[in-house]
C-alpha cells in the first residue's frame, strides 16, 4: 500500500554514486597523463574486487544482489582505494585493501549506509600499517612506462626502491628535516629552494598538482550538482591553509607553504570526495564545518610531524569517530525555535 | 510599494500540473441520486443528527447540530427525503465508517427558510455562533471550525490577517479558479473577517504561478477601495501554502509548533473559507457546497461546484476517468489520502479528487538504506533532520524521535519526495506519532487505574482508621462508665469535639492525596496530546488499524504503516 507522497523526484543512490564517479574523471585523466595508464589497471582491479566482495557478502547476508550491486557505492569505494594507493602497488595489495574495505568495514557493519568509517580510508590505514614499504613507493611523474607499471603490479620481483621514491610530501618533509640539521648539505635551505627539484611542480608535486586540480574541478561540479555541499571542502581547505599558513609564516624555513599542502597528496581528493562521504561524515551544516576543519588540522599534524606519507586517511578515521557527537551537538534549531 | 517577502527553509518543486484544470470555468454538477452527508466533517465534536429517516429536508436545513463550541453544524445540500441515518464509509484511507445522513434528492433543490443575520448590528460573539451554525470550516484542508479562529488574541486585535491563496499542491486549482471567478465576494468575506479580528493589515498570498488569480484579486481590491489589503505574489515552492510557511513568507514570523498564531498577532484563512463566510453572512447560506478540482487520470481535468455529500465517482464521471484508474486520492499528490472506495462522498475537506493510475503514480522504486546524504533535511520546511528521526523510528526509540522534534513534522512529504533511497520517510513519522499516541493513551489509562487504586487504598485506610477510632471511643466510653464518674462533662461531648476534628484531618489527608495524584498525572500527562487536535485524535484510530496490520504483516522491526 502506498501513502503520500505519490510522486517522487527522480533521484537514486545509483545516480548520486554515478555522478561522484563522473566527477573523479578529470582527476583520473590527469593521473593517466602524468603517471601513465597503470592507474587504470588499478581502478579495474579494485572495481572487480569490490564487486566480488560485495556480491559474496550480499549472498551471505541474504540481501538482494541486483539492487545493491548496481547502486555503484562499491565502485566509488574501489576507485577511492585505487586513487589513494600507490599506482604501482602489487595487485594483491589493492585486492586485499578493497576486500577489507567492502567486506569488513562496509558489509560487516551492515552494508550501504551503515558503516561508521570511511571504507576506503580504513583500508588505506590498515594496509599502510601492514605494508608500510609497499604503500610508500610512489613513482615520479613520467618515470615509469606502462610496461614497467604492469610488471610491477602483476610481477613478482620488485626492485622498486631503486626506481621510485617517496611522495613529494614525504620528500619535502625529509628534506626539511635534514635542512634543519646543521651537518646536512641542505642546511639553511628553505622549502621553496628545496622544491627546486625534478619531483616538484609549481605548487606541489610535479604532475600531482594537476591531478589535484582535476579533483578540484570535479568537486566543484559536484557542488554545482548539489551532490555535496560547500561546507566540507571549504572548511577543509580553509583550515588546512590556515594551519599550514600559520606555521609557515612563523618559520618558513621549517615548514612547507600552505599552497603546497593544498596541492599535494590527497588534499583535494580528501576535501571533495573522501570527507564528503555522507555515510561516515557529519550531516549538519555546522557539524560539517567542524568535522572538515578537524580533519584538516589532523592531516596537517600527521603530515608535518608524523611518519606517514599523508595524513588524510588517519585524519578521516579519527574524525569519523567523532561524527555522532558532532551531529548530536550541532542540530540546527527547528522551525519556530530560531533566535533570529 | 514592494513588500519584503521572507523565505522558509527547504521545500521542493514538484511538477505543478495545474494548467489543464484551469482552462474551463467552474462547472456545476447534476444532482446525484443520493447524497451521503457525514455528520462529522470538521475538527471537533461529532454533531448530533437532527433528522430521522423519512423526514423531508430542504436545501440548507440543518441536519447536524454543532456539539458544543468546538464543533460545526452540517446541513442538507439539497431538498429531498432523508432515507437513512447510519454509519457510512468516510472519505479516509482507513475505510472506517462515520454516522451519516443519506438524502434522496427530490430534484427541486428548494431552499428552506434561511437564518439571516444583520452583520452590522450583530456582536462578534453572535457572528461567531452564526458561523458555527452555518457550518463554516476551513476549506484549505484542515477543516477547522472558522468561528473558533475568528477571535483576536489577548489584545483584542491582530496585526495581520493572512489569506492563503498559495495553493502549492500540484494538480489542485480550486482556489485558483475561485479567485479568478469570485474574487469580489471573497474579498467581502475577507473584510468581514478583518472586522471580526480587528486586523490592521490583510495580506493575500498567491503563488506566482497563478497570475490570472492574482490579477483578479488585485482588481477586486482596487474596485473595493478598502485600504490595507494587499495581494502578493509569492515564489512557487511547495509547501508555501502551509499556514505556517505562508505566515513566514508574508510576515517573517515563525509560529512554533503547539502555539497559536494569534499570540504572534497573525491569523490565517483560506480563500475558499473567505468566500463561504461571505456567502453565509451576506446570503444566509450555510456551507453546503464547495469548489473541487477533478484532475489526474481524467480526460478533462476541471473544477466543479460540488454539493457536500455527492459521491466522488458521480463527479469524476463528468471529467471522464480513464479506464486504468485504480484509485482516488483526496487532496494532492504530496499530502493527499487514498480513498477506500470510489463512491465515498465529497466533504468539506475535499479540495481535490485526484484520479490515480499505476502509470500516473507508479509505486516507488525499492527502498534502499539511508545513505545520510541529508537531502531530506535540506528539503524539510520544518528544519528537521528527517533521517535521524527515521533512524530512531526504525529502532522504535520514540523518545529520541521526539528529541529530534517529531511532532514539529507537518507531514508535508518533502523528505520522501527527495530521498534518493526512496525511503517512505513520512510513513515512518506517521507510524511513530501513532505509536506515541497509543502509548500515551495506554499510560493515561494506566494513570486512571492507578489513581483509582490509590484512592481505594486511601479509602481502606480511612475505614480502618475510623474503625479504630470508633473502637477507641467505645473503649473510652466504657472506661468512663466503669469509672462511674458523672461529675465531668458527658462523654458524648468529648467525642463531639474530637470526632469532627478527626474528620477534618482525614478529609484534608484525602484531599492532599488526591491533589498529589492529580499533580502527578499532570506531570506525566502527554505533552503531545495537549496540542493534538480532536481531528488528529480521530485519525489515530485509523492509523492504529494500519499499525496492527503492519505488525501482523511483518515481524521484522522495520515495518512502517503503509508498507504492509
Ligand atoms: S534523503 Fe534519504 S538517504 Fe538521504 S539522508 Fe534523508 S533519508 Fe537518508
Ligand atoms: S514530512 Fe515532516 S520531516 Fe518530512 S519534510 Fe515534511 S515536515 Fe519535514
XYZ file of C-alpha atoms in Angstrom, chain B residues 176-443:
268
model
C -7.061 29.444 -8.234
C -10.409 29.227 -10.055
C -12.304 30.579 -7.078
C -10.056 33.626 -7.002
C -10.421 34.131 -10.719
C -14.190 33.884 -10.701
C -15.302 35.018 -7.274
C -12.675 37.493 -6.133
C -15.188 40.223 -5.297
C -17.294 38.085 -2.993
C -14.210 36.520 -1.497
C -12.939 39.991 -0.706
C -16.194 40.841 1.040
C -15.711 37.775 3.202
C -12.189 38.921 3.947
C -13.474 42.337 5.011
C -15.912 40.695 7.392
C -13.181 38.557 8.900
C -10.900 41.523 9.163
C -13.582 43.358 11.070
C -14.175 40.457 13.443
C -10.473 40.079 14.076
C -9.756 43.797 14.222
C -6.866 43.125 11.876
C -4.684 46.035 10.853
C -3.382 44.582 7.582
C -4.595 41.916 5.248
C -2.047 40.071 3.131
C -3.268 37.697 0.469
C -0.510 35.295 -0.586
C -0.793 33.775 -4.045
C 1.921 31.643 -5.647
C 3.382 33.348 -8.688
C 2.256 30.546 -10.974
C -1.293 31.953 -10.783
C -1.027 35.339 -12.495
C -4.706 35.336 -13.525
C -5.894 34.805 -9.969
C -3.516 37.450 -8.698
C -4.772 39.931 -11.278
C -8.405 39.174 -10.450
C -7.836 39.625 -6.733
C -5.892 42.843 -7.294
C -8.658 44.181 -9.491
C -11.218 43.355 -6.822
C -9.117 45.092 -4.190
C -8.816 48.179 -6.374
C -12.545 48.182 -7.008
C -13.407 47.801 -3.352
C -11.072 50.602 -2.394
C -10.605 49.322 1.143
C -7.148 50.334 2.354
C -4.714 47.938 3.986
C -5.458 44.907 1.839
C -2.682 43.662 -0.383
C -2.359 40.676 -2.694
C 1.192 39.407 -3.061
C 2.828 37.027 -5.485
C 4.996 34.595 -3.567
C 7.573 32.224 -5.087
C 6.123 28.915 -6.162
C 7.588 26.335 -3.863
C 5.822 23.523 -2.087
C 4.656 23.822 0.756
C 4.352 27.604 0.562
C 0.625 27.104 1.140
C 1.140 25.516 4.532
C -0.283 28.012 7.010
C 2.964 28.282 8.943
C 5.054 28.583 5.819
C 2.777 31.215 4.321
C 2.772 33.252 7.529
C 6.548 33.030 7.491
C 6.797 34.124 3.862
C 4.458 37.074 4.250
C 5.324 38.321 7.722
C 8.631 36.726 8.655
C 7.037 35.241 11.758
C 7.610 31.593 12.591
C 4.790 30.226 14.701
C 6.253 27.341 16.705
C 4.534 24.004 16.952
C 1.768 23.988 19.536
C 1.430 27.762 19.719
C -1.475 29.834 18.486
C -0.684 32.181 15.661
C -2.815 34.903 17.269
C -0.229 35.025 20.069
C 2.049 36.391 17.373
C -0.562 38.784 16.002
C -1.408 36.734 12.898
C -4.232 34.539 11.764
C -4.521 32.641 8.506
C -7.569 31.681 6.434
C -8.001 30.000 3.111
C -9.531 31.937 0.202
C -12.357 29.434 -0.127
C -13.235 29.923 3.526
C -13.407 33.660 2.979
C -15.866 33.098 0.174
C -18.026 30.789 2.310
C -18.064 33.311 5.110
C -19.349 35.905 2.727
C -21.988 33.507 1.445
C -23.149 32.804 4.987
C -23.141 36.360 6.268
C -24.496 38.049 3.180
C -26.972 35.489 1.856
C -27.587 33.371 4.909
C -26.433 30.306 3.002
C -24.706 27.681 5.083
C -21.738 25.744 3.739
C -23.361 23.115 1.530
C -21.088 23.066 -1.472
C -17.517 23.758 -2.361
C -15.240 24.003 -5.368
C -13.499 20.707 -6.074
C -10.754 20.050 -8.584
C -11.018 16.811 -10.504
C -7.635 16.057 -12.027
C -5.133 13.341 -12.741
C -6.112 10.360 -14.807
C -9.132 12.011 -16.446
C -9.753 13.264 -19.967
C -10.846 16.754 -18.995
C -9.499 17.954 -15.656
C -11.762 20.661 -14.341
C -13.171 22.383 -11.277
C -16.725 21.732 -10.144
C -19.016 23.317 -7.641
C -19.998 20.193 -5.760
C -22.722 19.668 -3.172
C -21.380 18.200 0.044
C -22.334 14.546 0.143
C -22.096 13.928 -3.605
C -20.423 10.578 -4.316
C -16.961 11.194 -5.745
C -17.441 8.929 -8.744
C -20.515 10.958 -9.711
C -18.282 14.000 -10.154
C -15.342 12.172 -11.654
C -17.608 10.711 -14.343
C -18.139 14.219 -15.688
C -14.422 14.688 -16.181
C -14.087 11.297 -17.856
C -11.996 8.937 -15.765
C -9.712 6.787 -17.877
C -10.140 3.004 -17.794
C -6.900 2.240 -15.944
C -7.987 4.284 -12.943
C -7.084 2.396 -9.799
C -7.739 4.879 -7.004
C -8.994 8.260 -5.961
C -6.864 10.456 -3.811
C -8.453 13.224 -1.801
C -6.099 16.188 -1.948
C -2.914 16.483 -3.919
C -0.098 14.068 -4.701
C 2.082 15.294 -1.847
C -0.294 15.033 1.094
C -3.486 13.546 -0.280
C -5.118 10.485 1.209
C -6.154 7.436 -0.775
C -9.885 6.782 -0.718
C -11.176 3.381 0.365
C -13.815 3.352 -2.394
C -14.874 5.319 -5.451
C -18.273 6.309 -4.114
C -17.248 7.974 -0.864
C -18.846 11.393 -0.511
C -17.313 14.774 -1.199
C -16.951 16.509 2.161
C -15.955 19.981 3.261
C -12.311 18.917 3.272
C -12.373 17.727 -0.336
C -10.376 20.286 -2.275
C -9.426 17.846 -4.981
C -10.306 14.425 -6.237
C -7.070 13.260 -7.757
C -7.729 10.322 -10.005
C -4.822 7.926 -9.957
C -3.488 5.153 -12.106
C -0.440 2.933 -11.838
C 1.113 4.900 -14.669
C 0.470 8.326 -13.228
C 1.547 7.428 -9.711
C 3.790 4.398 -10.025
C 4.924 2.626 -6.901
C 8.275 3.975 -5.762
C 11.433 2.071 -6.660
C 12.628 -0.360 -3.986
C 13.618 1.163 -0.700
C 17.350 1.344 -0.053
C 19.161 2.053 3.179
C 19.635 5.669 4.184
C 22.978 6.983 2.996
C 22.752 10.047 5.222
C 23.019 12.304 2.223
C 20.985 14.961 4.024
C 18.705 15.664 1.060
C 15.685 15.203 3.284
C 16.980 17.703 5.818
C 17.664 20.181 3.035
C 14.078 19.822 1.851
C 12.344 19.904 5.234
C 10.310 23.094 5.708
C 10.201 22.466 9.454
C 14.023 22.448 9.637
C 14.056 18.899 10.959
C 16.581 16.137 10.416
C 14.264 13.510 8.936
C 16.958 10.859 8.564
C 17.702 11.000 12.290
C 14.003 10.650 13.108
C 13.816 7.838 10.593
C 16.694 6.094 12.277
C 15.067 6.269 15.691
C 11.628 5.432 14.320
C 13.035 2.248 12.870
C 14.690 1.434 16.143
C 11.388 2.215 17.872
C 13.238 4.661 20.032
C 10.317 7.022 20.160
C 11.734 9.147 22.937
C 14.617 10.041 20.658
C 12.325 10.826 17.754
C 10.685 13.389 20.000
C 14.048 14.826 20.928
C 14.500 15.364 17.221
C 11.132 17.167 17.198
C 8.971 14.526 15.581
C 5.871 16.483 16.481
C 7.073 19.542 14.604
C 6.796 17.467 11.442
C 3.913 18.753 9.329
C 3.844 15.586 7.200
C 4.331 17.595 4.047
C 6.155 14.751 2.316
C 9.082 16.809 1.026
C 11.563 14.412 2.621
C 10.050 11.340 0.996
C 9.863 13.238 -2.263
C 13.602 13.898 -2.458
C 15.096 10.816 -0.794
C 17.414 9.074 -3.264
C 16.976 5.865 -1.292
C 13.203 6.059 -1.826
C 12.514 5.693 1.858
C 8.876 6.463 2.716
C 10.027 8.768 5.487
C 6.640 10.363 6.227
C 5.160 6.913 6.696
C 7.702 6.263 9.396
C 6.844 9.549 11.057
C 3.103 8.916 10.927
C 3.790 5.493 12.336
C 5.919 6.862 15.174
C 3.385 9.517 16.020
C 0.610 6.952 16.174
C 2.770 4.690 18.351
C 3.472 7.531 20.717
C -0.193 8.474 20.869
C -1.120 4.887 21.513
C 1.406 4.641 24.304
C 0.294 7.846 25.863
C -3.279 6.720 25.772
C -2.227 3.497 27.450
C -0.318 5.462 30.003
